[in-house]
mmCIF file of C-alpha atoms in Angstrom:
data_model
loop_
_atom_site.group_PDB
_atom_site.id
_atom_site.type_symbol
_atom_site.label_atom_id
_atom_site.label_comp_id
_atom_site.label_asym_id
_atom_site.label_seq_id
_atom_site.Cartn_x
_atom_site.Cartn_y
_atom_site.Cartn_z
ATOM 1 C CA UNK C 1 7.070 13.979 15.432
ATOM 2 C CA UNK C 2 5.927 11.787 12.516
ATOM 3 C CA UNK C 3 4.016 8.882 13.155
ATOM 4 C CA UNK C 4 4.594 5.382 12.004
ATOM 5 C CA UNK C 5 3.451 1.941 10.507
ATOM 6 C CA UNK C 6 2.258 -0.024 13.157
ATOM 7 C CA UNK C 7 3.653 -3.691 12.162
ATOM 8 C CA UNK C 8 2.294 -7.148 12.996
ATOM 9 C CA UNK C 9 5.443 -8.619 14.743
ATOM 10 C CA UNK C 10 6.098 -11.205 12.514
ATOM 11 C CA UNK C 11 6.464 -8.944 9.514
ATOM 12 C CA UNK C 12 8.826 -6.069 11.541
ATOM 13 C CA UNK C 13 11.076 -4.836 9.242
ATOM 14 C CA UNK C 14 14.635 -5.534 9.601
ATOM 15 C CA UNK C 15 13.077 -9.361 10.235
ATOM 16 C CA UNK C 16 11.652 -10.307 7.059
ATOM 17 C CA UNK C 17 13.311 -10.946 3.622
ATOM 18 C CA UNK C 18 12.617 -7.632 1.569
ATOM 19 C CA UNK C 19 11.307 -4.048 2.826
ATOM 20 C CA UNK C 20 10.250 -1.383 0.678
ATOM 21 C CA UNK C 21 9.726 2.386 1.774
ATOM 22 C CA UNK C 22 8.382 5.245 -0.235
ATOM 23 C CA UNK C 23 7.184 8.684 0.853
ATOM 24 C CA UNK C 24 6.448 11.857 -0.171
ATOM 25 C CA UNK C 25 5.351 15.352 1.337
ATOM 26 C CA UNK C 26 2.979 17.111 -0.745
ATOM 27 C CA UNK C 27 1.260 20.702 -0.241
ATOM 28 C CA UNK C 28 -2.250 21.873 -0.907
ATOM 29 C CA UNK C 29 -3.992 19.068 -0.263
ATOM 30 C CA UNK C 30 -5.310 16.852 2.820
ATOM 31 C CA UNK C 31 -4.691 13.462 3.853
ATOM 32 C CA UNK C 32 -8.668 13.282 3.810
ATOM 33 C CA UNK C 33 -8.308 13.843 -0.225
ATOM 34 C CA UNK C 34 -5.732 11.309 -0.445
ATOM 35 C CA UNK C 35 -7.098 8.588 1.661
ATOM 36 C CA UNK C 36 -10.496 8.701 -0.101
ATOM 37 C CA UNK C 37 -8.607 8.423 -3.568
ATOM 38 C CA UNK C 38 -6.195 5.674 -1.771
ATOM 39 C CA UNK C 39 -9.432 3.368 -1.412
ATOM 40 C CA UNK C 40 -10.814 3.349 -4.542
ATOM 41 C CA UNK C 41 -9.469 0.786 -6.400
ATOM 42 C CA UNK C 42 -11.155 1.753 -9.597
ATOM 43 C CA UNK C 43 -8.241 4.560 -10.082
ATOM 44 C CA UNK C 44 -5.617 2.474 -9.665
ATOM 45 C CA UNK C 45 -4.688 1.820 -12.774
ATOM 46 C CA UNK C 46 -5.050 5.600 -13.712
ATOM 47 C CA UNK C 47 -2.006 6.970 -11.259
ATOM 48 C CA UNK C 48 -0.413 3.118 -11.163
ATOM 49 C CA UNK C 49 0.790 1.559 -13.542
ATOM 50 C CA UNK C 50 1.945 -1.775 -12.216
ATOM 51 C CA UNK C 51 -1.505 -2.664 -11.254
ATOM 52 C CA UNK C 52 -4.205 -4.716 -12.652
ATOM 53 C CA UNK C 53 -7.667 -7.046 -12.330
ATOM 54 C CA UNK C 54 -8.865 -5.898 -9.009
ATOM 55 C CA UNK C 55 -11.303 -8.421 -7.712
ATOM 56 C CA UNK C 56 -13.821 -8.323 -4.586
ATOM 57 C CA UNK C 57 -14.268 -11.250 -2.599
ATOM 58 C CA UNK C 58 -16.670 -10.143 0.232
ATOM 59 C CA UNK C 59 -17.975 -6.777 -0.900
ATOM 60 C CA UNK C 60 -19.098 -5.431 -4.230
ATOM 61 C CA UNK C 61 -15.871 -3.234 -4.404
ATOM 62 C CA UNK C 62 -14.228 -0.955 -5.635
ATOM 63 C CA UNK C 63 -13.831 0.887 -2.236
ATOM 64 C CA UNK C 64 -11.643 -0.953 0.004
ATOM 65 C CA UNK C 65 -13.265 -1.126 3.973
ATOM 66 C CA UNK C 66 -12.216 -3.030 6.761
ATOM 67 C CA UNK C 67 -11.362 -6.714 6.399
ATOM 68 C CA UNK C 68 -12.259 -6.233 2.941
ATOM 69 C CA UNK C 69 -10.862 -9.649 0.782
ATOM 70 C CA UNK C 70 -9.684 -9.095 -2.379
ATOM 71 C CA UNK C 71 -7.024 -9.560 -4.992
ATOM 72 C CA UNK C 72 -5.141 -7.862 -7.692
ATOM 73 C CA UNK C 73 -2.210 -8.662 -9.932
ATOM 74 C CA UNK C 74 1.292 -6.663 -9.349
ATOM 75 C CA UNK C 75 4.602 -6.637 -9.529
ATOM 76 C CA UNK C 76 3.911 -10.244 -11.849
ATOM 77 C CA UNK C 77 2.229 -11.541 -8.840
ATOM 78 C CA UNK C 78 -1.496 -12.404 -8.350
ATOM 79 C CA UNK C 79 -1.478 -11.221 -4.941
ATOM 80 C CA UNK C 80 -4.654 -12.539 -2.511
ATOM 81 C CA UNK C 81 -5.404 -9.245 0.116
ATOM 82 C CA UNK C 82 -7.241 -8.239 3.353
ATOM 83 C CA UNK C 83 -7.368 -6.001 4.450
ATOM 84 C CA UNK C 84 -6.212 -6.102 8.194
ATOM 85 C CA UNK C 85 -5.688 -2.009 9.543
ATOM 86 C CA UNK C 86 -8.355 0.743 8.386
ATOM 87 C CA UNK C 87 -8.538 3.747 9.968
ATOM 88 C CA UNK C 88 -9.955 7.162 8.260
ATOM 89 C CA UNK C 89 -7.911 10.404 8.823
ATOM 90 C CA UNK C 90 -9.524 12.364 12.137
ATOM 91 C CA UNK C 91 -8.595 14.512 14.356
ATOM 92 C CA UNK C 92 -5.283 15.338 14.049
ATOM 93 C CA UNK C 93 -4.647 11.232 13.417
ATOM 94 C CA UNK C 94 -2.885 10.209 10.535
ATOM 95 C CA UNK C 95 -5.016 7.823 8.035
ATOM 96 C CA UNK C 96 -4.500 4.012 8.824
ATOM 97 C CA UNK C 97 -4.429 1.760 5.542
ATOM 98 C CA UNK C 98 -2.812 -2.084 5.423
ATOM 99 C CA UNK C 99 -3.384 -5.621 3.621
ATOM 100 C CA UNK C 100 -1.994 -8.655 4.077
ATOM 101 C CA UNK C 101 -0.896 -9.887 0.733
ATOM 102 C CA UNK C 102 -0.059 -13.583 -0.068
ATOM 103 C CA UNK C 103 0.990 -15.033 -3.524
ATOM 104 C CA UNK C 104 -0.275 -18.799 -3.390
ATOM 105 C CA UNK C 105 2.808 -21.367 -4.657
ATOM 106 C CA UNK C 106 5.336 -23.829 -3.171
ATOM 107 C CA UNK C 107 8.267 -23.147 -1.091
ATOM 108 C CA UNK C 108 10.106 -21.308 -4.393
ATOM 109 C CA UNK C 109 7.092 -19.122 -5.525
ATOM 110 C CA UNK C 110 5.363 -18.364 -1.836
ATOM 111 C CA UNK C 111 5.415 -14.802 -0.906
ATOM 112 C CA UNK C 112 3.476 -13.309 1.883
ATOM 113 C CA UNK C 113 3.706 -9.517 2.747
ATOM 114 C CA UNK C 114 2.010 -6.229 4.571
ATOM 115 C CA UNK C 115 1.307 -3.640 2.731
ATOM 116 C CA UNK C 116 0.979 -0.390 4.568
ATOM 117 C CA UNK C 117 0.002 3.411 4.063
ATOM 118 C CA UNK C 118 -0.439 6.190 6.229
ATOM 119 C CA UNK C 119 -1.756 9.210 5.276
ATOM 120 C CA UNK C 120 -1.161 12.412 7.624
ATOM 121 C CA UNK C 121 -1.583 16.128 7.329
ATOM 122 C CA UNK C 122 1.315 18.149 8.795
ATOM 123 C CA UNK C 123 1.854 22.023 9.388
ATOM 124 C CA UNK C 124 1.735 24.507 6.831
ATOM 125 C CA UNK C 125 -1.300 22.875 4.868
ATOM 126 C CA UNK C 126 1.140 20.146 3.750
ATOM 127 C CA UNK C 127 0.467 16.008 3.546
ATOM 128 C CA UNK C 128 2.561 12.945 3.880
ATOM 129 C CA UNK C 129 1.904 9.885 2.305
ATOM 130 C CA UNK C 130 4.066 6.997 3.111
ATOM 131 C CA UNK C 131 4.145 3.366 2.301
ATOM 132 C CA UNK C 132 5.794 0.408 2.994
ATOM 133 C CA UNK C 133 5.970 -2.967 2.449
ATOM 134 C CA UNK C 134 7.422 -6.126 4.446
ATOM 135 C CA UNK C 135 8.408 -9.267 2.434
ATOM 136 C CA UNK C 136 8.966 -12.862 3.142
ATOM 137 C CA UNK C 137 9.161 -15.625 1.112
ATOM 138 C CA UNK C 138 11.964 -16.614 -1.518
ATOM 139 C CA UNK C 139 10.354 -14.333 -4.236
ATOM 140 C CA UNK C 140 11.310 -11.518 -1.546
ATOM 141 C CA UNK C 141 14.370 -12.642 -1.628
ATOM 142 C CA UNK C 142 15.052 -12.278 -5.075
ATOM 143 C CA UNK C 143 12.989 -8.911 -5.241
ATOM 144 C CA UNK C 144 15.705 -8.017 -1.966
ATOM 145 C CA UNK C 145 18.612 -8.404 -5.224
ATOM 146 C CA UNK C 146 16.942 -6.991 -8.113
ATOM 147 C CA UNK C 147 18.830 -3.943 -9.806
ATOM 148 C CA UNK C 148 17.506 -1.747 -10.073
ATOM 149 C CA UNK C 149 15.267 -1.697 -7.480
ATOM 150 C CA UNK C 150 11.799 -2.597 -8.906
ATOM 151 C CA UNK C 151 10.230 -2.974 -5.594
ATOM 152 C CA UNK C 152 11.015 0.692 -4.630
ATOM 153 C CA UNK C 153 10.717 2.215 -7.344
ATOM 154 C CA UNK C 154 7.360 0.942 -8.441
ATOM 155 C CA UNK C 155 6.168 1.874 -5.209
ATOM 156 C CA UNK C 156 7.516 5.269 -5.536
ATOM 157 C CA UNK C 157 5.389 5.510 -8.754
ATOM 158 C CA UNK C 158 2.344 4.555 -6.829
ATOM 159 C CA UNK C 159 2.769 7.424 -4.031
ATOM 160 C CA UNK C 160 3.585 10.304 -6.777
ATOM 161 C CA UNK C 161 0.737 9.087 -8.872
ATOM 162 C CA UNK C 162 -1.864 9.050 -5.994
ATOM 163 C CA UNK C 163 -0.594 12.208 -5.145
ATOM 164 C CA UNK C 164 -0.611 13.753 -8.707
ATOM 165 C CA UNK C 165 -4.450 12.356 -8.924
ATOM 166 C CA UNK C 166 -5.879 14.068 -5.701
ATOM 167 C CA UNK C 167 -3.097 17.475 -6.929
ATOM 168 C CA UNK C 168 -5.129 17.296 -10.442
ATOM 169 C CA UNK C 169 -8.672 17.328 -8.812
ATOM 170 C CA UNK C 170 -7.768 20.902 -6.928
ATOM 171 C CA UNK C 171 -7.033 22.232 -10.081
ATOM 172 C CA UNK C 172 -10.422 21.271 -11.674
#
């Protein structure tokens, strides 16, 4: 059985204004491998496009820890972060990643949402990555309507790139 996010109840999907989903499963690699290249924030912009100006708050960065504070710009956004679940791959237990992002602004431009990952290795020497993110806030709203689906499909970017980025390193 897969596992799954494990949502703050105020941000259960289904319940807030926009959801995005994105996974992939990926062979010859770990979900250790992915994780670590998940946290550095340096790399980003290397597999992600729709990324930019990474900033630490309480840490010297670029490797995101628990309750780390920081911010980056996406999706048009500057989006303030903590991080609020970490939780390394161990064990046979999937790796635990999640932020809560805000977007500072009146009624109109407010947008607050989790991020989440989780990062587990599955029989056969394969890996799924998977994550998702739930919206509220008018600006989810209108993401909710946007066609194509920018939400989605940027995300979709940022799983296939992470995974291309730990794939590349094996072949080194």
């Amino acid at each position: 059985m897969l596992n799954e996010i494990n949502w703050p109840e105020e941000y259960l999907p289904g319940f807030t204004d926009n959801f995005a989903s994105n996974e992939i499963i990926v062979p010859g690699i770990t979900a250790e491998e992915v994780f670590e290249n998940l946290l550095d924030t340096s790399i980003w912009p290397t597999y992600y496009d729709n990324v930019s100006d990474v900033y630490f708050y309480n840490h010297d960065g670029p490797v995101l820890k628990e309750n780390t504070r920081f911010r980056f710009n996406t999706f048009g956004f500057p989006v303030e972060a903590r991080v609020i679940e970490f939780e390394k791959p161990a064990d046979g237990r999937p790796g635990r990643l999640a932020w809560h992002g805000w977007a500072e602004g009146d009624e109109d431009h407010r947008l607050d949402v989790v991020h989440a990952w989780l990062i587990e290795d599955m029989p056969k020497g394969r890996v799924r990555i998977l994550t998702q993110e739930s919206q509220k806030g008018k600006p989810a709203k209108d993401l909710f309507n946007t066609h194509p689906d920018t939400m989605n499909m940027g995300h979709q970017d940022w799983v296939k790139g992470l995974a291309a980025t730990v794939l590349k390193a094996h072949k080194k």
